[in-house]
Tab-separated table of C-alpha atoms in Angstrom:
chain	number	residue	atom	x	y	z
A	6	UNK	CA	0.000	0.000	0.000
A	7	UNK	CA	1.347	3.441	-0.967
A	8	UNK	CA	1.682	5.797	1.999
A	9	UNK	CA	-0.396	8.972	1.878
A	10	UNK	CA	2.639	11.019	2.899
A	11	UNK	CA	6.305	10.055	2.649
A	12	UNK	CA	9.373	12.075	3.621
A	13	UNK	CA	12.711	10.605	2.672
A	14	UNK	CA	15.957	12.007	4.063
A	15	UNK	CA	14.145	15.341	4.545
A	16	UNK	CA	16.238	18.261	5.751
A	17	UNK	CA	14.397	21.475	6.641
A	18	UNK	CA	16.029	24.764	7.562
A	19	UNK	CA	14.633	28.253	8.143
A	20	UNK	CA	17.351	30.888	7.985
A	21	UNK	CA	20.275	29.526	9.951
A	22	UNK	CA	18.056	27.283	12.072
A	23	UNK	CA	18.089	23.577	11.331
A	24	UNK	CA	14.640	22.118	11.990
A	25	UNK	CA	15.243	18.505	10.997
A	26	UNK	CA	18.035	16.566	9.328
A	27	UNK	CA	17.516	13.568	7.050
A	28	UNK	CA	14.067	12.804	8.456
A	29	UNK	CA	12.330	9.659	7.213
A	30	UNK	CA	8.579	9.641	7.778
A	31	UNK	CA	5.634	7.667	6.417
A	32	UNK	CA	1.969	8.189	7.183
A	33	UNK	CA	-0.688	5.772	6.003
A	34	UNK	CA	-4.469	6.003	5.850
A	35	UNK	CA	-6.067	6.189	9.280
A	36	UNK	CA	-2.872	7.089	11.134
A	37	UNK	CA	-2.668	10.076	13.492
A	38	UNK	CA	0.645	11.824	14.097
A	39	UNK	CA	1.174	14.573	16.702
A	40	UNK	CA	4.116	16.971	16.458
A	41	UNK	CA	5.403	18.378	19.761
A	42	UNK	CA	8.202	20.797	20.607
A	43	UNK	CA	9.069	24.067	22.305
A	44	UNK	CA	8.085	27.436	20.851
A	45	UNK	CA	10.390	28.306	17.986
A	46	UNK	CA	11.556	24.732	17.468
A	47	UNK	CA	10.279	24.774	13.873
A	48	UNK	CA	7.102	22.701	14.161
A	49	UNK	CA	5.083	24.996	11.874
A	50	UNK	CA	7.950	25.232	9.391
A	51	UNK	CA	8.174	21.448	9.228
A	52	UNK	CA	4.407	21.103	8.814
A	53	UNK	CA	4.260	23.664	5.997
A	54	UNK	CA	7.082	21.781	4.274
A	55	UNK	CA	5.148	18.519	4.592
A	56	UNK	CA	2.174	20.349	3.057
A	57	UNK	CA	4.252	21.313	0.024
A	58	UNK	CA	4.035	25.030	0.852
A	59	UNK	CA	7.794	25.572	1.157
A	60	UNK	CA	10.668	23.572	-0.318
A	61	UNK	CA	12.950	21.477	1.891
A	62	UNK	CA	16.669	22.064	1.848
A	63	UNK	CA	17.102	18.490	0.633
A	64	UNK	CA	15.316	15.166	0.492
A	65	UNK	CA	12.159	13.891	-1.181
A	66	UNK	CA	8.551	14.540	-0.226
A	67	UNK	CA	5.794	12.410	-1.765
A	68	UNK	CA	2.030	12.674	-1.561
A	69	UNK	CA	0.497	9.274	-2.299
A	70	UNK	CA	3.692	8.331	-4.115
A	71	UNK	CA	4.017	11.490	-6.237
A	72	UNK	CA	5.961	14.697	-5.811
A	73	UNK	CA	3.916	17.836	-5.254
A	74	UNK	CA	5.345	19.356	-8.430
A	75	UNK	CA	4.150	16.381	-10.478
A	76	UNK	CA	0.678	16.414	-8.941
A	77	UNK	CA	-0.012	20.106	-9.393
A	78	UNK	CA	-1.789	22.403	-6.946
A	79	UNK	CA	-5.363	21.286	-7.662
A	80	UNK	CA	-4.717	17.532	-7.447
A	81	UNK	CA	-2.621	18.015	-4.312
A	82	UNK	CA	-5.430	20.023	-2.688
A	83	UNK	CA	-7.858	17.173	-3.345
A	84	UNK	CA	-5.549	14.846	-1.402
A	85	UNK	CA	-4.236	17.012	1.427
A	86	UNK	CA	-5.830	19.795	3.424
A	87	UNK	CA	-3.942	22.501	5.308
A	88	UNK	CA	-5.037	24.409	8.402
A	89	UNK	CA	-2.561	27.183	9.145
A	90	UNK	CA	-2.248	29.359	12.226
A	91	UNK	CA	-2.942	32.657	10.506
A	92	UNK	CA	-5.793	33.689	8.259
A	93	UNK	CA	-7.346	36.902	6.998
A	94	UNK	CA	-10.700	37.884	5.586
A	95	UNK	CA	-9.988	40.772	3.193
A	96	UNK	CA	-13.364	40.471	1.432
A	97	UNK	CA	-16.850	40.421	2.874
A	98	UNK	CA	-18.303	36.909	2.810
A	99	UNK	CA	-20.855	34.908	4.707
A	100	UNK	CA	-20.017	31.885	6.848
A	101	UNK	CA	-21.565	29.563	4.257
A	102	UNK	CA	-19.705	31.191	1.352
A	103	UNK	CA	-16.445	30.784	3.261
A	104	UNK	CA	-17.106	27.089	3.931
A	105	UNK	CA	-17.949	26.605	0.254
A	106	UNK	CA	-14.428	27.736	-0.648
A	107	UNK	CA	-13.276	24.342	0.576
A	108	UNK	CA	-14.929	22.767	-2.461
A	109	UNK	CA	-12.886	24.768	-5.004
A	110	UNK	CA	-10.181	22.098	-5.552
A	111	UNK	CA	-12.930	19.742	-6.746
A	112	UNK	CA	-14.302	22.194	-9.340
A	113	UNK	CA	-13.200	22.657	-12.928
A	114	UNK	CA	-11.868	26.012	-14.082
A	115	UNK	CA	-15.248	27.364	-15.162
A	116	UNK	CA	-17.453	25.363	-12.806
A	117	UNK	CA	-19.696	26.795	-10.105
A	118	UNK	CA	-20.607	25.055	-6.857
A	119	UNK	CA	-23.557	22.679	-7.234
A	120	UNK	CA	-26.026	21.162	-4.779
A	121	UNK	CA	-23.557	18.493	-3.740
A	122	UNK	CA	-20.941	21.125	-2.885
A	123	UNK	CA	-23.524	23.088	-0.934
A	124	UNK	CA	-24.469	19.939	0.980
A	125	UNK	CA	-20.806	19.326	1.872
A	126	UNK	CA	-20.429	22.889	3.165
A	127	UNK	CA	-23.642	22.788	5.197
A	128	UNK	CA	-22.746	19.413	6.694
A	129	UNK	CA	-19.310	20.746	7.682
A	130	UNK	CA	-20.864	23.768	9.409
A	131	UNK	CA	-23.189	21.416	11.256
A	132	UNK	CA	-20.247	19.317	12.428
A	133	UNK	CA	-18.482	22.305	14.009
A	134	UNK	CA	-21.634	23.808	15.494
A	135	UNK	CA	-21.983	26.787	13.137
A	136	UNK	CA	-25.067	25.786	11.139
A	137	UNK	CA	-27.083	28.551	12.785
A	138	UNK	CA	-24.567	31.201	11.678
A	139	UNK	CA	-24.499	30.318	7.956
A	140	UNK	CA	-25.681	33.788	6.849
A	141	UNK	CA	-23.501	35.780	9.266
A	142	UNK	CA	-20.638	37.888	7.930
A	143	UNK	CA	-17.258	36.353	8.738
A	144	UNK	CA	-15.980	39.630	10.202
A	145	UNK	CA	-18.627	39.462	12.952
A	146	UNK	CA	-17.402	36.125	14.323
A	147	UNK	CA	-15.383	35.665	17.484
A	148	UNK	CA	-11.892	34.190	17.322
A	149	UNK	CA	-13.151	30.767	18.374
A	150	UNK	CA	-16.006	30.841	15.856
A	151	UNK	CA	-13.572	31.856	13.117
A	152	UNK	CA	-11.307	28.939	14.018
A	153	UNK	CA	-14.221	26.511	13.814
A	154	UNK	CA	-15.177	28.012	10.447
A	155	UNK	CA	-11.642	27.378	9.181
A	156	UNK	CA	-12.014	23.768	10.310
A	157	UNK	CA	-15.415	23.532	8.582
A	158	UNK	CA	-13.877	24.838	5.346
A	159	UNK	CA	-11.231	22.125	5.619
A	160	UNK	CA	-13.876	19.467	6.263
A	161	UNK	CA	-15.816	20.620	3.189
A	162	UNK	CA	-12.617	20.152	1.173
A	163	UNK	CA	-12.718	16.460	2.186
A	164	UNK	CA	-9.017	15.601	1.716
A	165	UNK	CA	-7.497	12.242	2.647
A	166	UNK	CA	-4.686	13.866	4.646
A	167	UNK	CA	-5.181	16.688	7.167
A	168	UNK	CA	-2.208	18.856	8.173
A	169	UNK	CA	-3.260	20.887	11.210
A	170	UNK	CA	-1.078	23.666	12.642
A	171	UNK	CA	-2.274	24.344	16.194
A	172	UNK	CA	-5.907	23.502	15.369
A	173	UNK	CA	-7.062	24.363	18.897
A	174	UNK	CA	-6.115	28.055	18.784
A	175	UNK	CA	-8.805	30.364	20.237
A	176	UNK	CA	-10.980	27.408	21.265
A	177	UNK	CA	-12.296	26.875	24.777
A	178	UNK	CA	-11.988	23.482	26.423
A	179	UNK	CA	-15.251	21.946	25.238
A	180	UNK	CA	-14.589	22.962	21.631
A	181	UNK	CA	-10.996	21.718	21.842
A	182	UNK	CA	-12.228	18.268	22.815
A	183	UNK	CA	-15.067	18.394	20.255
A	184	UNK	CA	-12.721	19.265	17.367
A	185	UNK	CA	-10.152	16.603	18.287
A	186	UNK	CA	-12.945	14.044	18.598
A	187	UNK	CA	-14.274	15.142	15.199
A	188	UNK	CA	-10.927	14.643	13.445
A	189	UNK	CA	-10.324	11.338	15.219
A	190	UNK	CA	-13.769	10.126	14.168
A	191	UNK	CA	-12.966	10.925	10.546
A	192	UNK	CA	-9.721	9.030	10.918
A	193	UNK	CA	-11.490	5.955	12.288
A	194	UNK	CA	-14.530	5.998	10.012
A	195	UNK	CA	-13.130	7.381	6.751
A	196	UNK	CA	-9.475	6.391	6.986
A	197	UNK	CA	-8.133	9.932	6.734
A	198	UNK	CA	-4.636	10.581	8.096
A	199	UNK	CA	-3.855	13.395	10.529
A	200	UNK	CA	-0.715	15.388	11.271
A	201	UNK	CA	-1.305	17.798	14.161
A	202	UNK	CA	0.952	20.371	15.802
A	203	UNK	CA	-0.163	20.320	19.438
A	204	UNK	CA	1.002	21.971	22.647
A	205	UNK	CA	-0.424	19.553	25.214
A	206	UNK	CA	1.264	16.129	25.486
A	207	UNK	CA	-1.909	14.792	27.135
A	208	UNK	CA	-3.883	15.610	23.989
A	209	UNK	CA	-1.249	13.842	21.898
A	210	UNK	CA	-1.595	10.787	24.162
A	211	UNK	CA	-5.373	10.740	23.716
A	212	UNK	CA	-5.688	11.604	20.029
A	213	UNK	CA	-2.506	10.383	18.299
A	214	UNK	CA	-1.067	6.975	17.474
A	215	UNK	CA	2.425	8.255	16.778
A	216	UNK	CA	4.413	11.254	17.988
A	217	UNK	CA	7.211	13.302	16.432
A	218	UNK	CA	9.342	15.316	18.863
A	219	UNK	CA	11.076	18.364	17.341
A	220	UNK	CA	13.964	19.519	19.528
A	221	UNK	CA	14.825	22.697	17.626
A	222	UNK	CA	18.456	21.822	16.917
A	223	UNK	CA	17.934	19.482	13.970
A	224	UNK	CA	17.154	16.465	16.140
A	225	UNK	CA	13.779	14.764	15.747
A	226	UNK	CA	12.510	11.624	17.461
A	227	UNK	CA	9.497	9.628	16.349
A	228	UNK	CA	7.701	6.539	17.479
A	229	UNK	CA	4.587	5.275	19.165
A	230	UNK	CA	2.870	7.487	21.720
A	231	UNK	CA	3.891	5.050	24.452
A	232	UNK	CA	7.542	5.305	23.457
A	233	UNK	CA	7.673	9.078	22.897
A	234	UNK	CA	5.403	10.376	25.668
A	235	UNK	CA	7.545	9.493	28.635
A	236	UNK	CA	8.664	11.749	31.484
A	237	UNK	CA	12.288	11.410	30.408
A	238	UNK	CA	11.767	12.317	26.748
A	239	UNK	CA	9.320	15.165	27.408
A	240	UNK	CA	11.455	16.647	30.170
A	241	UNK	CA	14.340	16.800	27.704
A	242	UNK	CA	12.095	18.187	24.957
A	243	UNK	CA	10.658	21.031	27.032
A	244	UNK	CA	13.791	21.605	29.147
A	245	UNK	CA	11.737	21.223	32.321
A	246	UNK	CA	11.180	18.177	34.545
A	247	UNK	CA	7.787	16.542	34.106
A	248	UNK	CA	5.979	13.859	36.056
A	249	UNK	CA	3.640	11.353	34.377
A	250	UNK	CA	0.294	10.407	35.897
A	251	UNK	CA	-1.767	7.529	34.470
A	252	UNK	CA	-5.500	7.168	35.135
A	253	UNK	CA	-8.138	5.029	33.404
A	254	UNK	CA	-5.980	4.575	30.315
A	255	UNK	CA	-5.243	8.290	29.969
A	256	UNK	CA	-1.945	10.006	30.701
A	257	UNK	CA	-1.246	13.521	31.902
A	258	UNK	CA	2.016	15.357	32.437
A	259	UNK	CA	2.635	17.573	35.484
A	260	UNK	CA	5.547	20.054	35.774
A	261	UNK	CA	7.672	19.320	38.825
């Protein structure tokens, strides 16, 4: 089976900072990978490279066995979806119109959205709890509502691979859990793969199968959540001693 995402001997650098060196990574359908690291370690830079939005210094990056350049932007967007940290709304648009933008990779050059596209957008708004705001102007939304709208737009896109850069920004606790449950449900039921930059190791324990630790000096470690989410590894990663507490199959991490 061809992996959805493959990185081979990938080296990523931003300025003089080495993010990763000769990283090998494969992600198959249904797998969930969390990326953890300190602020400034290069997690977002690595994720945007995996999304094909910036070139690596060296190495190969394949999306379902093909290079991004060979696929082209439209075909790549049908396979992988990107949720970045920053977004702007320079033009007036309704919540529904914004969600419909997620369908654009599936349209031909001169095609307009049809009933099926509209159904996808409305279903996505329903999933994130924004169905009642479909006619609202985007500029009137709160930060948390705008984040959920960005997630809805990504859901309407319906890619097979989701690349999520801090997807919980601006969300309160109940919406954080709801959005992580939503993505995990898609992974289980539809076989989509997830790559998520997260800040909380406990969330990585609950919602990821594998973990990639980015140390910020070119070193990266990857493995199962059980292997990577230990007190020893996380204390080294965050440069602060942590204690692990296990309860009912869940794991939390307490600063000493």
